[in-house]
Coordinates of C-alpha atoms and ligand atoms in Angstrom, one line a residue:
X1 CA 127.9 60.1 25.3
X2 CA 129.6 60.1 22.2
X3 CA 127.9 60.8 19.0
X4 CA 128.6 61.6 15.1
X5 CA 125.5 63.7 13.9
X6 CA 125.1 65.0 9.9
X7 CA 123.7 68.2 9.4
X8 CA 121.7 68.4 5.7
X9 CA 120.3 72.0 5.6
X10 CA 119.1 71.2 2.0
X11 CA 117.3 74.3 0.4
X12 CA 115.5 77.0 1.1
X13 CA 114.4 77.5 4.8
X14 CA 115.6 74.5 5.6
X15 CA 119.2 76.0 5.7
X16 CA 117.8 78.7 7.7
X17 CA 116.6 76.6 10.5
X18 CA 118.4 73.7 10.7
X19 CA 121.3 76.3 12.0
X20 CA 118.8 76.2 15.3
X21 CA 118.4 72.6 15.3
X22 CA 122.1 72.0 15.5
X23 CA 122.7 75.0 18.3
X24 CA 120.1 73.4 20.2
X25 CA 122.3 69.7 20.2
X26 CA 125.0 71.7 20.7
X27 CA 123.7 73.2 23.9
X28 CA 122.6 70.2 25.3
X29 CA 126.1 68.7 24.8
X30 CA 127.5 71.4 26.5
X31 CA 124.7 71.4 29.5
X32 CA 124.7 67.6 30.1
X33 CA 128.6 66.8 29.2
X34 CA 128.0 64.9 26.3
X35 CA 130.4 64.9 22.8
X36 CA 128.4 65.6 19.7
X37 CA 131.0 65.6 16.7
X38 CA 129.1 67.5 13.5
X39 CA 129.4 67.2 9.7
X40 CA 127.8 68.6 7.2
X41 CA 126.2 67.8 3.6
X42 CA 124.4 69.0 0.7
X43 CA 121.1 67.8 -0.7
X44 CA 118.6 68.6 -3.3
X45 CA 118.3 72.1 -5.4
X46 CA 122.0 73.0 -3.7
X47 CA 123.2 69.8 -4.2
X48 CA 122.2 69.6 -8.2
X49 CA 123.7 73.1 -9.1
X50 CA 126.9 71.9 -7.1
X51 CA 127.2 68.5 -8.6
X52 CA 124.2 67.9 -11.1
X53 CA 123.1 65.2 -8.4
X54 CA 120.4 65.6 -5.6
X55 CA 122.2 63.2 -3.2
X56 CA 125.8 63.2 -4.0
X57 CA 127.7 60.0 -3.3
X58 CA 129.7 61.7 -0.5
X59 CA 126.6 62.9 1.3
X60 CA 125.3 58.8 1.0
X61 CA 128.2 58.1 2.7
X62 CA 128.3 60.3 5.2
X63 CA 125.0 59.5 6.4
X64 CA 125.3 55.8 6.3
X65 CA 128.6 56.2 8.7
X66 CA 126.7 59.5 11.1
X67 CA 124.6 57.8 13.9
X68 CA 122.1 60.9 13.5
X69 CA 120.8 63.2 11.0
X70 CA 119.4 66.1 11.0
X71 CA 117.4 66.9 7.7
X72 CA 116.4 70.8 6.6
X73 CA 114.4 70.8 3.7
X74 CA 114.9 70.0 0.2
X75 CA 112.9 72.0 -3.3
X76 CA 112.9 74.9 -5.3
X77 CA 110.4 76.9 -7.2
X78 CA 112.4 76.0 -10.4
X79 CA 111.0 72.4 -10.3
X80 CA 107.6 72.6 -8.8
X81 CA 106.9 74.6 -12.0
X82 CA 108.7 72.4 -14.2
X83 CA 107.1 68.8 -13.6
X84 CA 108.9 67.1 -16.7
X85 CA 112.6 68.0 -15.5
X86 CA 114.6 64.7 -15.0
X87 CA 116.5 65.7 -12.1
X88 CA 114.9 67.1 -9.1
X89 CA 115.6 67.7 -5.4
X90 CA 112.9 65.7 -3.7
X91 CA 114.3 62.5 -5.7
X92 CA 117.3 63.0 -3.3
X93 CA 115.1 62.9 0.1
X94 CA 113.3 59.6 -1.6
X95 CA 116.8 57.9 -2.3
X96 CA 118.5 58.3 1.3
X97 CA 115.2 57.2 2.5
X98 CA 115.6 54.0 0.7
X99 CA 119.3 54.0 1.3
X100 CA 119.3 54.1 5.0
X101 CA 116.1 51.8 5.2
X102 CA 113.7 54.3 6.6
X103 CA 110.5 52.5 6.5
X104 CA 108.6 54.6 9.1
X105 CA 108.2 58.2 9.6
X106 CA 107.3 59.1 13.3
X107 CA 105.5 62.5 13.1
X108 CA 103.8 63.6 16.9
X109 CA 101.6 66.2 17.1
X110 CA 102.5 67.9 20.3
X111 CA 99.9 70.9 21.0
X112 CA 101.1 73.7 23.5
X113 CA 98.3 75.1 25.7
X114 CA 100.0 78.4 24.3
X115 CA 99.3 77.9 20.8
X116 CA 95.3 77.1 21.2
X117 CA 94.4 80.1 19.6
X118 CA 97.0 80.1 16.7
X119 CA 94.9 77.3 14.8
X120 CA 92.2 77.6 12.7
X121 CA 90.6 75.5 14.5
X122 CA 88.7 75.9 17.6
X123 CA 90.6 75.8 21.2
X124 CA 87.9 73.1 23.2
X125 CA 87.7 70.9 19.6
X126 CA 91.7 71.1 20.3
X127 CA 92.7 70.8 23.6
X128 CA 94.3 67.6 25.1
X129 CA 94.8 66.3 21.3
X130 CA 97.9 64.2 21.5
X131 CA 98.5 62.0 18.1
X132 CA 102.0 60.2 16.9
X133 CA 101.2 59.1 13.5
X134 CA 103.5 56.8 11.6
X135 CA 103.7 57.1 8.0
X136 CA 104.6 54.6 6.0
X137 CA 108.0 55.5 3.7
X138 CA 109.5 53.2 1.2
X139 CA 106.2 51.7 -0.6
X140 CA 103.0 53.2 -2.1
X141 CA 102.4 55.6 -5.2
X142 CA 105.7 56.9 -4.6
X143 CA 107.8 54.5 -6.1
X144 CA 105.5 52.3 -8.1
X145 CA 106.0 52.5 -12.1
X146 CA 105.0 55.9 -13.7
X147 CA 103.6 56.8 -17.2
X148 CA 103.1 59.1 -19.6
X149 CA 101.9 58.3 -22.6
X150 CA 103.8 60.2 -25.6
X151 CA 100.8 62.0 -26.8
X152 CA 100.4 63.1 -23.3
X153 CA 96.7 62.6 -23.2
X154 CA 97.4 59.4 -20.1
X155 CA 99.3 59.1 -16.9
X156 CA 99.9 56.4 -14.1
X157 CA 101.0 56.0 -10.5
X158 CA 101.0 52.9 -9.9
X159 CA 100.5 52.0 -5.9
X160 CA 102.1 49.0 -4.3
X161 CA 102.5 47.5 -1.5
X162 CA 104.4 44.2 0.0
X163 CA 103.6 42.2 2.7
X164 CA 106.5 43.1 4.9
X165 CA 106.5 46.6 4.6
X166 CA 103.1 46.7 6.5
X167 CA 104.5 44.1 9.1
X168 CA 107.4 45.8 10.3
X169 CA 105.8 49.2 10.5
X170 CA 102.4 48.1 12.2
X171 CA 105.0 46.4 14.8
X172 CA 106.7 49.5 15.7
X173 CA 103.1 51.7 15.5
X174 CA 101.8 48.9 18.0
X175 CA 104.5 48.8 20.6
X176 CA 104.2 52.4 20.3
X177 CA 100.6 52.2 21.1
X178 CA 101.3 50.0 24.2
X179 CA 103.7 52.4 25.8
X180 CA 100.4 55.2 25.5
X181 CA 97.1 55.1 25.5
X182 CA 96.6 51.2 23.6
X183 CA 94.9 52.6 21.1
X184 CA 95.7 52.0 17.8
X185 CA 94.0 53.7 14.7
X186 CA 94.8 52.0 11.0
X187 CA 94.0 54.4 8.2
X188 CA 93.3 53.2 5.0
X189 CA 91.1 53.0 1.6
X190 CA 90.1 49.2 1.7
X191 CA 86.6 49.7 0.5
X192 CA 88.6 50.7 -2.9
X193 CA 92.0 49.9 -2.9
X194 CA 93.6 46.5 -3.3
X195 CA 97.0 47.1 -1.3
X196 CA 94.4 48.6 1.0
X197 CA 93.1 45.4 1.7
X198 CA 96.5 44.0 2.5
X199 CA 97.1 46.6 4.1
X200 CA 94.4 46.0 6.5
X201 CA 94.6 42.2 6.4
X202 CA 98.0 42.2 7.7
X203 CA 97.2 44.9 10.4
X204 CA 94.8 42.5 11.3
X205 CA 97.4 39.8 11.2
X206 CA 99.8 41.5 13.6
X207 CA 96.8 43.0 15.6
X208 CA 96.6 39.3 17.0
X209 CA 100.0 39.7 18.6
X210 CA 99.0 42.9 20.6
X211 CA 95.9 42.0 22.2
X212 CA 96.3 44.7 24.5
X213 CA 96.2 47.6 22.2
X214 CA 92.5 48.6 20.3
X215 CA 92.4 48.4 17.1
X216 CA 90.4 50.6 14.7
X217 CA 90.3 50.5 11.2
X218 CA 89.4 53.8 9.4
X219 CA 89.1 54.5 5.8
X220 CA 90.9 58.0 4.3
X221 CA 88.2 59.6 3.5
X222 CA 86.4 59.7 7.2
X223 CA 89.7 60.3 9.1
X224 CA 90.8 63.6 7.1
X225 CA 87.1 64.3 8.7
X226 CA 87.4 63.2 11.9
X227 CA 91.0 65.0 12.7
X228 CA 89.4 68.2 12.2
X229 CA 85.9 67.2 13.7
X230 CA 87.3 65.2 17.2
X231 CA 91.4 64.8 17.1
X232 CA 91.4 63.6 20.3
X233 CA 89.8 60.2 19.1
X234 CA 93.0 59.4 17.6
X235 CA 96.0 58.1 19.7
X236 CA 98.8 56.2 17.7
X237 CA 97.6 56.8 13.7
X238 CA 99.1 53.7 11.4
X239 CA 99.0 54.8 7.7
X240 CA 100.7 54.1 4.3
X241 CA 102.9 56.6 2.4
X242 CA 100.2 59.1 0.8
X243 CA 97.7 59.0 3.2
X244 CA 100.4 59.6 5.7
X245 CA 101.7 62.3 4.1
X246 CA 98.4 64.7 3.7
X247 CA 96.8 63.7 7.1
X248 CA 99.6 64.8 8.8
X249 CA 99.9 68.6 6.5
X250 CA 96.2 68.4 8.2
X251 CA 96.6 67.6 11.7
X252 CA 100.3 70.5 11.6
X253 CA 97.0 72.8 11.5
X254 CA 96.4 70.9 15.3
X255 CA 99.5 72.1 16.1
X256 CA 99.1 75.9 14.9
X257 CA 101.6 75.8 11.9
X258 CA 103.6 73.5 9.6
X259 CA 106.7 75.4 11.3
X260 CA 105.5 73.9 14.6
X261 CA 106.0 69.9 13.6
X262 CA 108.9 67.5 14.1
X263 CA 109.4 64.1 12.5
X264 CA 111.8 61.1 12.8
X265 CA 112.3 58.5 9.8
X266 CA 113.6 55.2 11.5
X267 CA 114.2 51.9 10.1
X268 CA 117.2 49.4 9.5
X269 CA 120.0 52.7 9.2
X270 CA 120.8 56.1 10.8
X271 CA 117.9 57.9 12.1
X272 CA 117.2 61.1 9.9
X273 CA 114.9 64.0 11.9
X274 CA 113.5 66.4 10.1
X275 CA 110.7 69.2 10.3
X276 CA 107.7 68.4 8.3
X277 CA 107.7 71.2 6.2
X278 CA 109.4 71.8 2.8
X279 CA 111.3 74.1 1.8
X280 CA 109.2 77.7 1.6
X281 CA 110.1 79.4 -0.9
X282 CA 107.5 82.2 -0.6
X283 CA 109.2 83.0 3.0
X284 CA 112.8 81.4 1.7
X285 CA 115.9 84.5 3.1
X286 CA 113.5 86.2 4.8
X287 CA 114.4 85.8 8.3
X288 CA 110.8 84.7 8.5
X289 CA 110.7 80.8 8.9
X290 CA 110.1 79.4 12.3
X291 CA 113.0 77.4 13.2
X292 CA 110.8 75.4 16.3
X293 CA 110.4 72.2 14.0
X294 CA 113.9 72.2 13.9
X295 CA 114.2 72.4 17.9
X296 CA 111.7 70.0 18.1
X297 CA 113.5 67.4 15.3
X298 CA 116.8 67.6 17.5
X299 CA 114.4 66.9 20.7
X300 CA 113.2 64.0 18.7
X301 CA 117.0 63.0 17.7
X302 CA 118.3 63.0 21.4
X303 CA 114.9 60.6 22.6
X304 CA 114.8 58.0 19.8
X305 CA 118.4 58.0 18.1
X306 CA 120.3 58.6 21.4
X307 CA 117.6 57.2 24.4
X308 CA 118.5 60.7 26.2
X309 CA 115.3 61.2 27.5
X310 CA 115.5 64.2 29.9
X311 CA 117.8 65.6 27.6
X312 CA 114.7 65.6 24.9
X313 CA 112.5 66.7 27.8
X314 CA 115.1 70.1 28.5
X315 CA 114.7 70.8 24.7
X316 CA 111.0 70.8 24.4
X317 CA 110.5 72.4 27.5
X318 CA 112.7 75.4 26.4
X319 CA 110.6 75.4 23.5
X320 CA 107.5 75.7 25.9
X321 CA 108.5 78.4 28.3
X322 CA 109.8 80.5 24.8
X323 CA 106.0 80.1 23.8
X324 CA 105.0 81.0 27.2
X325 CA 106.6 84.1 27.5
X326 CA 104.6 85.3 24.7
X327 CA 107.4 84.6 22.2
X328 CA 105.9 84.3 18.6
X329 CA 107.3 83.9 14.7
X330 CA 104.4 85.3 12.4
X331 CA 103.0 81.7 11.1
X332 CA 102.0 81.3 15.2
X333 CA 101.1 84.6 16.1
X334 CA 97.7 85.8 16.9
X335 CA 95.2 88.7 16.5
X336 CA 95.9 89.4 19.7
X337 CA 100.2 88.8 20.2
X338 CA 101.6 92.0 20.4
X339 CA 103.1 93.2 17.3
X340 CA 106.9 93.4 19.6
X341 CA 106.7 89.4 20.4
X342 CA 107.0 88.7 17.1
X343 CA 110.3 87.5 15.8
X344 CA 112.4 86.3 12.9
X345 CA 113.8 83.1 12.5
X346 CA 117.2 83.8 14.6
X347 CA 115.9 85.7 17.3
X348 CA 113.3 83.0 17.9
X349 CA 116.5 80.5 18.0
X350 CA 118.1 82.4 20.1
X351 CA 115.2 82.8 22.6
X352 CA 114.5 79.0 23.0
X353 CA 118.8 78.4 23.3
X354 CA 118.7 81.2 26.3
X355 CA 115.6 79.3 28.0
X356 CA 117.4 76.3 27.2
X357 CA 120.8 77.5 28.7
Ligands
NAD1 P1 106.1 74.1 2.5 O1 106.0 73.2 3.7 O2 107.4 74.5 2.1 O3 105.2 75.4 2.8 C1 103.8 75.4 2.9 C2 103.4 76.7 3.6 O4 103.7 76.6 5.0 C3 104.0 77.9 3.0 O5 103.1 79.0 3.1 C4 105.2 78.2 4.0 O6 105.5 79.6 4.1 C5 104.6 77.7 5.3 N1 105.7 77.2 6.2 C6 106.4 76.0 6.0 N2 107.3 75.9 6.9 C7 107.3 77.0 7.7 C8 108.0 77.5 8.8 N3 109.0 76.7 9.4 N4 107.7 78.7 9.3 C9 106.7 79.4 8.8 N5 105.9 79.0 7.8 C10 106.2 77.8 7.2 O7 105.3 73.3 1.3 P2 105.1 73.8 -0.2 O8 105.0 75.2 -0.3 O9 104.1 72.9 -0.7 O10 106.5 73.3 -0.9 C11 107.6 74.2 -1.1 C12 108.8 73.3 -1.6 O11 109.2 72.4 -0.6 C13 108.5 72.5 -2.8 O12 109.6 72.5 -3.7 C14 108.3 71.1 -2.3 O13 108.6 70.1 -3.2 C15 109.2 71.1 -1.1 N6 108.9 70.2 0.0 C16 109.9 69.6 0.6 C17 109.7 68.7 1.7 C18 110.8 68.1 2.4 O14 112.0 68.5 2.2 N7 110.6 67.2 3.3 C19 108.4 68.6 2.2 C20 107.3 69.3 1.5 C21 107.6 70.1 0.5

């Protein structure tokens, strides 16, 4: 197989483990004879002090020709403490999203047996959760018309939704759901929330035309309870853009660590796979980040963007006999790993490439 793939580090520790990600598809071309040609591009904080813009034109184009990308992390302290500057990194991660036609954001929580005891929560409440949400990505309070009134004493988000954009993801969640367990959980607010209730009213819509798959309609509040109370209720988790993107910080806890969890946005253009975690500054240069989401994003890549299945399978697998030898980066180590399995960023890369190798 031949492939183009575009490498965005971004910012931050996203530059510091994206460098595993790519090694890992590098590997696998090398293991199963395949040709994956590499670019690279700049986004976000890097990308403004180069250029003053957070998605350069030449990166746009790059991506819209690549047919993969693989997505670091974009942000810097700078902004996060500065809400009123104009330009900022993450508006570059919402414009290729809208470029490329991403409408859905595939985010699986995959648990290793190994990593019970990393998460706060406890191992029986935990074990045999397997969830693949999809998150919503081009509507919701994210691009609706904000305000600020001059005297600064009033703000607005305002939340839409259209029709389509809850069609053509509740599709893909659904013929998701048929290839797993058939069940199908839709999260929303609709005892509040007007694009709620079209949101569920065309969930009930398309429900019609899988009438093998359960549907259950949850409101927000209840399933931000229920992930931590019983997450293996859930199977396939539909939800819209916010929602989405806290329940899913939520259930990385499932998973032991933010550093742990891969996602894929797919839609009309290239596939873009990403970790779900930002950029870090508080561990940013350390040697400290865990670069697994990475490995996991490039697993993610081979499976959905390429159909190399057993390919996917040899990266995540690597990933799992890393964690079962006891290897550990500090955000998934225990009271009880030894102090000498825990590693930096690179020597955890290098770990999974040898086991991959
Ligand atoms: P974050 O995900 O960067 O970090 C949250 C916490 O998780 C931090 O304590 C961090 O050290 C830890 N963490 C995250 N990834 C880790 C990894 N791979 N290994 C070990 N620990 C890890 O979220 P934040 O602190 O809220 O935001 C930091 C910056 O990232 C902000 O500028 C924010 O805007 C940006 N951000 C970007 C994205 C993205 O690019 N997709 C997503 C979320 C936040």
């Amino acid at each position: 197989m031949n492939k183009n793939i575009l490498i965005i580090p971004g910012d931050g520790i996203g530059q510091e483990v994206t460098t595993w990600g790519k090694q890992a598809l590098e590997t696998i071309a090398k293991k199963y004879d395949h040709t994956f040609n590499f670019d690279e591009a700049i986004m976000g904080h890097t990308a403004i002090e180069e250029t003053g813009n957070p998605l350069p034109d030449e990166t746009l184009a790059k991506a819209k020709t690549s047919d993969a990308i693989l997505f670091g992390a974009i942000g810097h302290a700078k902004y996060d403490n500065d809400p009123s500057a104009k330009v900022r990194p993450e508006q570059g991660l919402l414009k290729i999203r809208k470029e490329l036609g991403l409408y859905a954001n595939l985010r699986p929580i995959l648990l290793f047996d190994e990593l019970l005891e990393a998460s706060s929560l406890k191992p029986e409440i935990l074990r045999g959760t397997d969830i693949l949400f999809f998150r919503e990505l081009t509507g919701d309070v994210y691009f609706g018309e904000k305000i600020r009134s001059e005297d600064n004493s009033f703000a607005s988000d305002l939340m839409n939704y259209h029709r389509y954009e809850v069609e053509r993801i509740a599709r893909k969640a659904y013929e998701a759901a048929r290839t797993r367990s058939k069940k199908l959980c839709s999260v929303d607010k609709a005892n509040v929330l007007e694009t709620s209730r079209l949101w569920r009213d065309v969930v009930q819509e398309i429900a019609r035309e899988y009438p093998d798959v359960e549907t259950e309609h949850m409101f927000i509040d209840n399933a931000a309870m229920q992930l931590v109370k019983n997450p293996k209720k859930f199977d396939v988790v539909l939800t819209a853009n916010l929602f989405g993107d806290i329940l899913t910080d939520e259930a990385s806890q499932i998973a032991g660590s933010m550093g742990m969890l891969a996602s894929a946005s797919i839609g009309d253009g290239t596939g873009f796979f990403e970790p779900i975690h930002g950029s870090a500054h508080d561990i940013a240069g350390q040697n400290k980040a865990n670069p697994l989401a990475s490995i996991l994003s490039a697993a993610l890549m081979l499976d959905i963007a390429f159909g190399l299945q057993e390919e996917a399978k040899a990266v995540t697998q690597a990933v799992a006999d890393t964690l079962k030898a006891g290897w550990r980066t500090g955000d998934i180590a225990s009271a009880e790993t030894p102090t000498t399995r825990i590693l930096g960023t690179n020597e955890m890369g290098a770990k999974v490439l040898e086991c991959l190798r």
